Amino acid sequence: MPARILIIDDDPSSLALMTYLVEAAGHAALEAADGGAGVRMALEARPDLVICDLQMPVASGFEVVRILHQSPGWPRVPLIAVSAFSMSSDSAAALAAGFAAHISKPIDPETFVARIETFLPPEPTASP
């Protein structure tokens, strides 16, 4: 069963590339272009995985992870941070905030899907 993966990124090129890679791997991609829309979509759609940029308008990735983790009923699916900030301190900050992993931009199309799939449950639970 394919997973439903929410991708939250305000950069159209990054959003398009990640969506393409996720869909090419047989998963369903949901898209949000800012943190506020991403939070709403995550709470409504209940995806199996959330990929979230850190620097966005309306709500940053750090705000997204905080809001979701504080939301009653949030199923605590993994959130993966993606960011152009690639210092080890940036990765540590993302992990400390509650992200399961940090992927640096530009993403590597050859390894991106394999990396995110390690965070998917064996049988995705999100309903279509």
PDB file of C-alpha atoms in Angstrom:
ATOM      1  CA  MET A   1       0.000   0.000   0.000  1.00  0.00           C
ATOM      2  CA  PRO A   2       1.468   3.373  -0.927  1.00  0.00           C
ATOM      3  CA  ALA A   3       2.107   5.901   1.798  1.00  0.00           C
ATOM      4  CA  ARG A   4       0.631   9.397   1.932  1.00  0.00           C
ATOM      5  CA  ILE A   5       3.436  11.905   2.361  1.00  0.00           C
ATOM      6  CA  LEU A   6       2.826  15.580   3.101  1.00  0.00           C
ATOM      7  CA  ILE A   7       5.494  17.909   1.719  1.00  0.00           C
ATOM      8  CA  ILE A   8       5.570  21.441   3.155  1.00  0.00           C
ATOM      9  CA  ASP A   9       7.897  23.842   1.323  1.00  0.00           C
ATOM     10  CA  ASP A  10       7.525  27.420   0.095  1.00  0.00           C
ATOM     11  CA  ASP A  11      10.085  26.989  -2.710  1.00  0.00           C
ATOM     12  CA  PRO A  12       8.161  25.856  -5.828  1.00  0.00           C
ATOM     13  CA  SER A  13      11.182  24.085  -7.339  1.00  0.00           C
ATOM     14  CA  SER A  14      11.932  22.100  -4.179  1.00  0.00           C
ATOM     15  CA  LEU A  15       8.266  21.255  -3.704  1.00  0.00           C
ATOM     16  CA  ALA A  16       7.957  20.061  -7.306  1.00  0.00           C
ATOM     17  CA  LEU A  17      11.114  17.935  -7.122  1.00  0.00           C
ATOM     18  CA  MET A  18      10.199  16.243  -3.842  1.00  0.00           C
ATOM     19  CA  THR A  19       6.628  15.645  -5.065  1.00  0.00           C
ATOM     20  CA  TYR A  20       7.931  14.115  -8.285  1.00  0.00           C
ATOM     21  CA  LEU A  21      10.323  11.801  -6.433  1.00  0.00           C
ATOM     22  CA  VAL A  22       7.692  10.691  -3.907  1.00  0.00           C
ATOM     23  CA  GLU A  23       5.123   9.989  -6.626  1.00  0.00           C
ATOM     24  CA  ALA A  24       7.668   8.246  -8.884  1.00  0.00           C
ATOM     25  CA  ALA A  25       8.338   5.888  -5.965  1.00  0.00           C
ATOM     26  CA  GLY A  26       4.631   4.997  -5.883  1.00  0.00           C
ATOM     27  CA  HIS A  27       3.541   7.101  -2.918  1.00  0.00           C
ATOM     28  CA  ALA A  28       0.831   9.758  -2.789  1.00  0.00           C
ATOM     29  CA  ALA A  29       2.130  13.296  -2.273  1.00  0.00           C
ATOM     30  CA  LEU A  30       0.187  16.064  -0.558  1.00  0.00           C
ATOM     31  CA  GLU A  31       1.539  19.600  -0.908  1.00  0.00           C
ATOM     32  CA  ALA A  32       1.475  22.737   1.197  1.00  0.00           C
ATOM     33  CA  ALA A  33       3.298  25.957   0.268  1.00  0.00           C
ATOM     34  CA  ASP A  34       3.641  27.435   3.773  1.00  0.00           C
ATOM     35  CA  GLY A  35       3.757  26.296   7.371  1.00  0.00           C
ATOM     36  CA  GLY A  36       0.215  27.380   8.241  1.00  0.00           C
ATOM     37  CA  ALA A  37      -1.312  25.448   5.364  1.00  0.00           C
ATOM     38  CA  GLY A  38       0.964  22.526   6.208  1.00  0.00           C
ATOM     39  CA  VAL A  39      -0.295  22.330   9.795  1.00  0.00           C
ATOM     40  CA  ARG A  40      -3.924  22.425   8.655  1.00  0.00           C
ATOM     41  CA  MET A  41      -3.317  19.759   6.015  1.00  0.00           C
ATOM     42  CA  ALA A  42      -1.389  17.518   8.425  1.00  0.00           C
ATOM     43  CA  LEU A  43      -4.200  17.626  10.987  1.00  0.00           C
ATOM     44  CA  GLU A  44      -6.916  17.029   8.384  1.00  0.00           C
ATOM     45  CA  ALA A  45      -5.250  14.521   6.055  1.00  0.00           C
ATOM     46  CA  ARG A  46      -3.347  12.437   8.639  1.00  0.00           C
ATOM     47  CA  PRO A  47      -0.399  11.558   6.382  1.00  0.00           C
ATOM     48  CA  ASP A  48       2.035   8.724   7.099  1.00  0.00           C
ATOM     49  CA  LEU A  49       5.024  11.071   6.950  1.00  0.00           C
ATOM     50  CA  VAL A  50       5.619  14.846   6.848  1.00  0.00           C
ATOM     51  CA  ILE A  51       8.567  16.454   5.062  1.00  0.00           C
ATOM     52  CA  CYS A  52       8.933  20.079   6.116  1.00  0.00           C
ATOM     53  CA  ASP A  53      11.184  22.955   5.137  1.00  0.00           C
ATOM     54  CA  LEU A  54      12.517  24.942   8.088  1.00  0.00           C
ATOM     55  CA  GLN A  55      12.435  28.487   6.633  1.00  0.00           C
ATOM     56  CA  MET A  56       8.899  29.334   5.455  1.00  0.00           C
ATOM     57  CA  PRO A  57       6.325  32.099   5.692  1.00  0.00           C
ATOM     58  CA  VAL A  58       3.310  31.949   8.040  1.00  0.00           C
ATOM     59  CA  ALA A  59       4.923  29.278  10.265  1.00  0.00           C
ATOM     60  CA  SER A  60       8.507  28.022  10.205  1.00  0.00           C
ATOM     61  CA  GLY A  61       9.285  24.325  10.266  1.00  0.00           C
ATOM     62  CA  PHE A  62      10.124  24.686  13.958  1.00  0.00           C
ATOM     63  CA  GLU A  63       6.663  26.152  14.577  1.00  0.00           C
ATOM     64  CA  VAL A  64       5.045  23.394  12.505  1.00  0.00           C
ATOM     65  CA  VAL A  65       6.647  20.607  14.555  1.00  0.00           C
ATOM     66  CA  ARG A  66       5.786  22.367  17.832  1.00  0.00           C
ATOM     67  CA  ILE A  67       2.136  22.940  16.868  1.00  0.00           C
ATOM     68  CA  LEU A  68       1.661  19.378  15.626  1.00  0.00           C
ATOM     69  CA  HIS A  69       3.255  17.807  18.683  1.00  0.00           C
ATOM     70  CA  GLN A  70       1.012  19.930  20.939  1.00  0.00           C
ATOM     71  CA  SER A  71      -2.165  19.122  18.994  1.00  0.00           C
ATOM     72  CA  PRO A  72      -4.523  16.665  20.715  1.00  0.00           C
ATOM     73  CA  GLY A  73      -4.993  13.584  18.603  1.00  0.00           C
ATOM     74  CA  TRP A  74      -1.913  14.136  16.419  1.00  0.00           C
ATOM     75  CA  PRO A  75      -0.768  10.600  15.604  1.00  0.00           C
ATOM     76  CA  ARG A  76       2.910  11.541  15.994  1.00  0.00           C
ATOM     77  CA  VAL A  77       3.932  10.442  12.530  1.00  0.00           C
ATOM     78  CA  PRO A  78       7.566  11.185  11.711  1.00  0.00           C
ATOM     79  CA  LEU A  79       8.453  14.692  10.555  1.00  0.00           C
ATOM     80  CA  ILE A  80      11.583  15.144   8.455  1.00  0.00           C
ATOM     81  CA  ALA A  81      13.198  18.575   8.191  1.00  0.00           C
ATOM     82  CA  VAL A  82      14.651  19.755   4.885  1.00  0.00           C
ATOM     83  CA  SER A  83      16.771  22.858   4.853  1.00  0.00           C
ATOM     84  CA  ALA A  84      19.475  24.708   2.991  1.00  0.00           C
ATOM     85  CA  PHE A  85      21.157  25.084   6.372  1.00  0.00           C
ATOM     86  CA  SER A  86      23.476  22.091   6.525  1.00  0.00           C
ATOM     87  CA  MET A  87      25.759  22.678   9.494  1.00  0.00           C
ATOM     88  CA  SER A  88      25.757  19.962  12.154  1.00  0.00           C
ATOM     89  CA  SER A  89      24.275  22.504  14.584  1.00  0.00           C
ATOM     90  CA  ASP A  90      21.321  22.998  12.199  1.00  0.00           C
ATOM     91  CA  SER A  91      20.694  19.263  12.142  1.00  0.00           C
ATOM     92  CA  ALA A  92      20.991  19.077  15.932  1.00  0.00           C
ATOM     93  CA  ALA A  93      18.503  21.941  16.331  1.00  0.00           C
ATOM     94  CA  ALA A  94      15.983  20.186  14.066  1.00  0.00           C
ATOM     95  CA  LEU A  95      16.322  16.916  15.971  1.00  0.00           C
ATOM     96  CA  ALA A  96      16.030  18.711  19.321  1.00  0.00           C
ATOM     97  CA  ALA A  97      12.832  20.402  18.104  1.00  0.00           C
ATOM     98  CA  GLY A  98      11.205  17.045  17.419  1.00  0.00           C
ATOM     99  CA  PHE A  99      12.068  16.212  13.829  1.00  0.00           C
ATOM    100  CA  ALA A 100      13.014  12.574  13.221  1.00  0.00           C
ATOM    101  CA  ALA A 101      15.718  13.533  10.704  1.00  0.00           C
ATOM    102  CA  HIS A 102      17.283  16.455   8.858  1.00  0.00           C
ATOM    103  CA  ILE A 103      18.011  16.395   5.117  1.00  0.00           C
ATOM    104  CA  SER A 104      20.124  19.153   3.586  1.00  0.00           C
ATOM    105  CA  LYS A 105      19.111  21.009   0.444  1.00  0.00           C
ATOM    106  CA  PRO A 106      19.695  20.654  -2.349  1.00  0.00           C
ATOM    107  CA  ILE A 107      18.330  17.161  -1.902  1.00  0.00           C
ATOM    108  CA  ASP A 108      20.034  14.268  -3.670  1.00  0.00           C
ATOM    109  CA  PRO A 109      17.400  12.785  -6.007  1.00  0.00           C
ATOM    110  CA  GLU A 110      19.223   9.438  -6.018  1.00  0.00           C
ATOM    111  CA  THR A 111      19.020   8.920  -2.246  1.00  0.00           C
ATOM    112  CA  PHE A 112      16.060  11.067  -1.142  1.00  0.00           C
ATOM    113  CA  VAL A 113      13.295   8.457  -1.384  1.00  0.00           C
ATOM    114  CA  ALA A 114      15.356   5.708   0.251  1.00  0.00           C
ATOM    115  CA  ARG A 115      16.114   8.042   3.173  1.00  0.00           C
ATOM    116  CA  ILE A 116      12.516   9.068   3.777  1.00  0.00           C
ATOM    117  CA  GLU A 117      11.140   5.541   3.313  1.00  0.00           C
ATOM    118  CA  THR A 118      13.101   4.390   6.370  1.00  0.00           C
ATOM    119  CA  PHE A 119      10.668   6.475   8.442  1.00  0.00           C
ATOM    120  CA  LEU A 120       7.510   4.939   6.990  1.00  0.00           C
ATOM    121  CA  PRO A 121       5.632   2.279   8.944  1.00  0.00           C
ATOM    122  CA  PRO A 122       5.740  -1.227   7.411  1.00  0.00           C
ATOM    123  CA  GLU A 123       2.050  -0.830   6.583  1.00  0.00           C
ATOM    124  CA  PRO A 124       1.025   2.810   6.138  1.00  0.00           C
ATOM    125  CA  THR A 125      -2.013   3.608   8.228  1.00  0.00           C
ATOM    126  CA  ALA A 126      -3.273   6.828   6.674  1.00  0.00           C
ATOM    127  CA  SER A 127      -6.584   6.483   4.945  1.00  0.00           C
ATOM    128  CA  PRO A 128      -7.000   7.781   1.390  1.00  0.00           C
TER     129      PRO A 128
END
